[in-house]
mmCIF file of C-alpha atoms in Angstrom:
data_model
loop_
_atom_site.group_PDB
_atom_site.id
_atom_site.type_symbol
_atom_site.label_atom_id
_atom_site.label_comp_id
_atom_site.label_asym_id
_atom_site.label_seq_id
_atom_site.Cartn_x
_atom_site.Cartn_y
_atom_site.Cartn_z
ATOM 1 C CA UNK A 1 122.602 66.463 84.034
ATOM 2 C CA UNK A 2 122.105 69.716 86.055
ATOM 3 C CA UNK A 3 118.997 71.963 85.264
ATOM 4 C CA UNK A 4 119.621 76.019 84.970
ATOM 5 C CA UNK A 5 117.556 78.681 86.885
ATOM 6 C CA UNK A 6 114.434 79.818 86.023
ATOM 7 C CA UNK A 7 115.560 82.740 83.792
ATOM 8 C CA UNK A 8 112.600 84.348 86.157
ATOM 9 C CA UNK A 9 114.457 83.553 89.475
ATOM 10 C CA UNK A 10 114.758 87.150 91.454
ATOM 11 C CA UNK A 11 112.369 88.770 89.275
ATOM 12 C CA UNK A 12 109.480 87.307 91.421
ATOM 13 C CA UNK A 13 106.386 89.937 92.183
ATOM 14 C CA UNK A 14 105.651 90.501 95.937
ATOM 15 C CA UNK A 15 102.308 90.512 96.794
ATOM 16 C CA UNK A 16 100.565 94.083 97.314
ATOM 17 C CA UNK A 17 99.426 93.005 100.471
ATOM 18 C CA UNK A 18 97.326 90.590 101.818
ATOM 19 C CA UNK A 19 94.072 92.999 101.568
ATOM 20 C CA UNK A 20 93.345 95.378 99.137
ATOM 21 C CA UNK A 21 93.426 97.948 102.635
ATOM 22 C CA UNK A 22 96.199 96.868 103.249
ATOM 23 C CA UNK A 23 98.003 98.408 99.992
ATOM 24 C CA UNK A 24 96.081 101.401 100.049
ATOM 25 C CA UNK A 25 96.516 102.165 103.610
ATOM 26 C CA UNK A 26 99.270 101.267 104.389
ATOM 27 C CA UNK A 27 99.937 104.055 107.168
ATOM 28 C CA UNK A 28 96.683 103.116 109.188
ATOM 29 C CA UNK A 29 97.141 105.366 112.116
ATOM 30 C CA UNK A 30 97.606 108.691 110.164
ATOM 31 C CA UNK A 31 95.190 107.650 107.401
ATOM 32 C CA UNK A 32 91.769 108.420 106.796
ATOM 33 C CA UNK A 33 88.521 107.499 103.763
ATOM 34 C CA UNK A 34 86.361 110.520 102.682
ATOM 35 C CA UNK A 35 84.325 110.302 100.574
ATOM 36 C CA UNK A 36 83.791 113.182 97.645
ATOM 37 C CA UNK A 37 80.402 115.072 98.538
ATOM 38 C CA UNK A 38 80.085 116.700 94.719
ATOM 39 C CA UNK A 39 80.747 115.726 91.283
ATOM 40 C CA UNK A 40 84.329 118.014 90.365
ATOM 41 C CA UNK A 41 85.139 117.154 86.653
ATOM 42 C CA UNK A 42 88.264 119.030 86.845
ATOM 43 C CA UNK A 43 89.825 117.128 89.909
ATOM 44 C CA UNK A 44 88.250 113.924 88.245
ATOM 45 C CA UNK A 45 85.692 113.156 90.839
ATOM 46 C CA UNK A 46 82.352 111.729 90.681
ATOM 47 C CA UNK A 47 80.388 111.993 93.912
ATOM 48 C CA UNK A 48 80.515 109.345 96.515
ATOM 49 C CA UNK A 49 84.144 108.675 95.393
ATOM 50 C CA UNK A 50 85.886 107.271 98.003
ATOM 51 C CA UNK A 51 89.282 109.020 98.686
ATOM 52 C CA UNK A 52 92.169 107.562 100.852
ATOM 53 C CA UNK A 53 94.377 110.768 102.179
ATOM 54 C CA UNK A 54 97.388 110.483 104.461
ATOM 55 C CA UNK A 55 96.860 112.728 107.030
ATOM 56 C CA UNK A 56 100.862 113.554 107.808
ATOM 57 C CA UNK A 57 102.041 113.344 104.066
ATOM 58 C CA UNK A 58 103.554 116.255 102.881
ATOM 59 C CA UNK A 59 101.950 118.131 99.598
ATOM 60 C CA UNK A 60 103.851 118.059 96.445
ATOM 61 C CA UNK A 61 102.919 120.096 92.950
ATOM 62 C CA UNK A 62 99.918 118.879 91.658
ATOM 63 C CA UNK A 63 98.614 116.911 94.778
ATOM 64 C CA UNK A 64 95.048 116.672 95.270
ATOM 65 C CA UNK A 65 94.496 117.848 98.917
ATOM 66 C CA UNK A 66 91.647 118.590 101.241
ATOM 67 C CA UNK A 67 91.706 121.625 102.695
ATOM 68 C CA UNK A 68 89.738 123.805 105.280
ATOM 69 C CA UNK A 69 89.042 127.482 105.127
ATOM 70 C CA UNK A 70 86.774 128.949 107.147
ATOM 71 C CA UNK A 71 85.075 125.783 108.405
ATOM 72 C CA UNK A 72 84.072 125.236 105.177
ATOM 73 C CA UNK A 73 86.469 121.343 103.854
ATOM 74 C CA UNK A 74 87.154 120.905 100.473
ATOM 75 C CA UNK A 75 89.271 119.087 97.605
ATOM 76 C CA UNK A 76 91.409 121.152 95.752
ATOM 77 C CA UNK A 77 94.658 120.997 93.447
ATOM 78 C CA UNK A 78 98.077 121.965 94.822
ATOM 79 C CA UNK A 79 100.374 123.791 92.285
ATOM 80 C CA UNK A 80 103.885 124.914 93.678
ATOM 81 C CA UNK A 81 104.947 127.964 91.050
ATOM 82 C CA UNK A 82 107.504 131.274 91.932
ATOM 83 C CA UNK A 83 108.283 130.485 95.632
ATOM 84 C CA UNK A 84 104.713 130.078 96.409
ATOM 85 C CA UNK A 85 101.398 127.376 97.045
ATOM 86 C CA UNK A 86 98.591 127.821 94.776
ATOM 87 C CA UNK A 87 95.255 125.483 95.024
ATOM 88 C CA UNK A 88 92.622 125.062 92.314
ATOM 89 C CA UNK A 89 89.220 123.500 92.708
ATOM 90 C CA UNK A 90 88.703 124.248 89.101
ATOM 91 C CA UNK A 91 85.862 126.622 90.025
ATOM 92 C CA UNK A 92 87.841 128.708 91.951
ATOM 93 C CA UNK A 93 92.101 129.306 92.043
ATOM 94 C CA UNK A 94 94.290 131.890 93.627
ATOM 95 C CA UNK A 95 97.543 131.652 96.189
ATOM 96 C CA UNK A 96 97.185 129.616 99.386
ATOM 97 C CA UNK A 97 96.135 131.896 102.231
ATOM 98 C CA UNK A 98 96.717 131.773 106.144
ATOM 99 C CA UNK A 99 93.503 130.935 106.734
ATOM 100 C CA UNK A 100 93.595 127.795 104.872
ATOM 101 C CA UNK A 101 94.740 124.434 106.509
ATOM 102 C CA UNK A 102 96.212 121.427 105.209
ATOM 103 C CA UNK A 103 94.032 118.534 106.302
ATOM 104 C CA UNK A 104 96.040 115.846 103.906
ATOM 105 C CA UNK A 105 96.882 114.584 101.203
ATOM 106 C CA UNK A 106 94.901 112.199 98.760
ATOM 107 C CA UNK A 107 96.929 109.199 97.885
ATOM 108 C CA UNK A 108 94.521 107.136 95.880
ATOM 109 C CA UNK A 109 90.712 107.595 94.552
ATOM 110 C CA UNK A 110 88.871 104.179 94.307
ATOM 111 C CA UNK A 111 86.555 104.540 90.995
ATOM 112 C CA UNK A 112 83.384 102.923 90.568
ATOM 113 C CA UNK A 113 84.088 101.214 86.985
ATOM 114 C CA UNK A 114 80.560 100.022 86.870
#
């Protein structure tokens, strides 16, 4: 008497990885951890959160970047609205300027749950 399939055959889960760094960095050479230096409820970090961002990703609307102006490196909000960038740290907003640089973008902030 022949058996049938595992109804499950093909639906298998691949692993993430086979480190958690792995999956969250998985671009090693163009990825770096900082961590958050302030407590920003509005970009929903506490401080000493540690941020992975992808040095040669490209921002998209609503992307949490960090960003330098005037020497001074920060996290802000990216919001793409009538042709043009606009950042937000939630403290202050306004249009992207040429004296700001893109340093990267944040792909994934690890949360102390404790």
């Amino acid at each position: 008497m022949a058996a049938f399939p595992s109804p499950a055959k093909g639906y298998e889960e691949q692993p993430i990885g086979d480190t958690i760094t792995e999956h969250l960095i998985p671009k090693p050479s163009s990825t770096i951890t900082v961590k958050a230096d302030e407590y920003n409820d509005y970009l929903g970090l506490n401080n000493g959160d540690p941020l992975v961002v992808e040095l040669d990703r490209r921002p998209h609307d609503g992307c949490t970047a960090l960003v330098e102006q005037d020497g001074d490196i920060f996290f802000g909000k990216l919001f793409w609205r009538k042709g043009k960038w606009y950042i937000s740290t939630g403290e202050r907003a306004g249009v992207v300027t040429e004296n700001m640089t893109l340093k990267g973008v944040a792909t994934f902030v690890v949360k102390d749950q404790l």
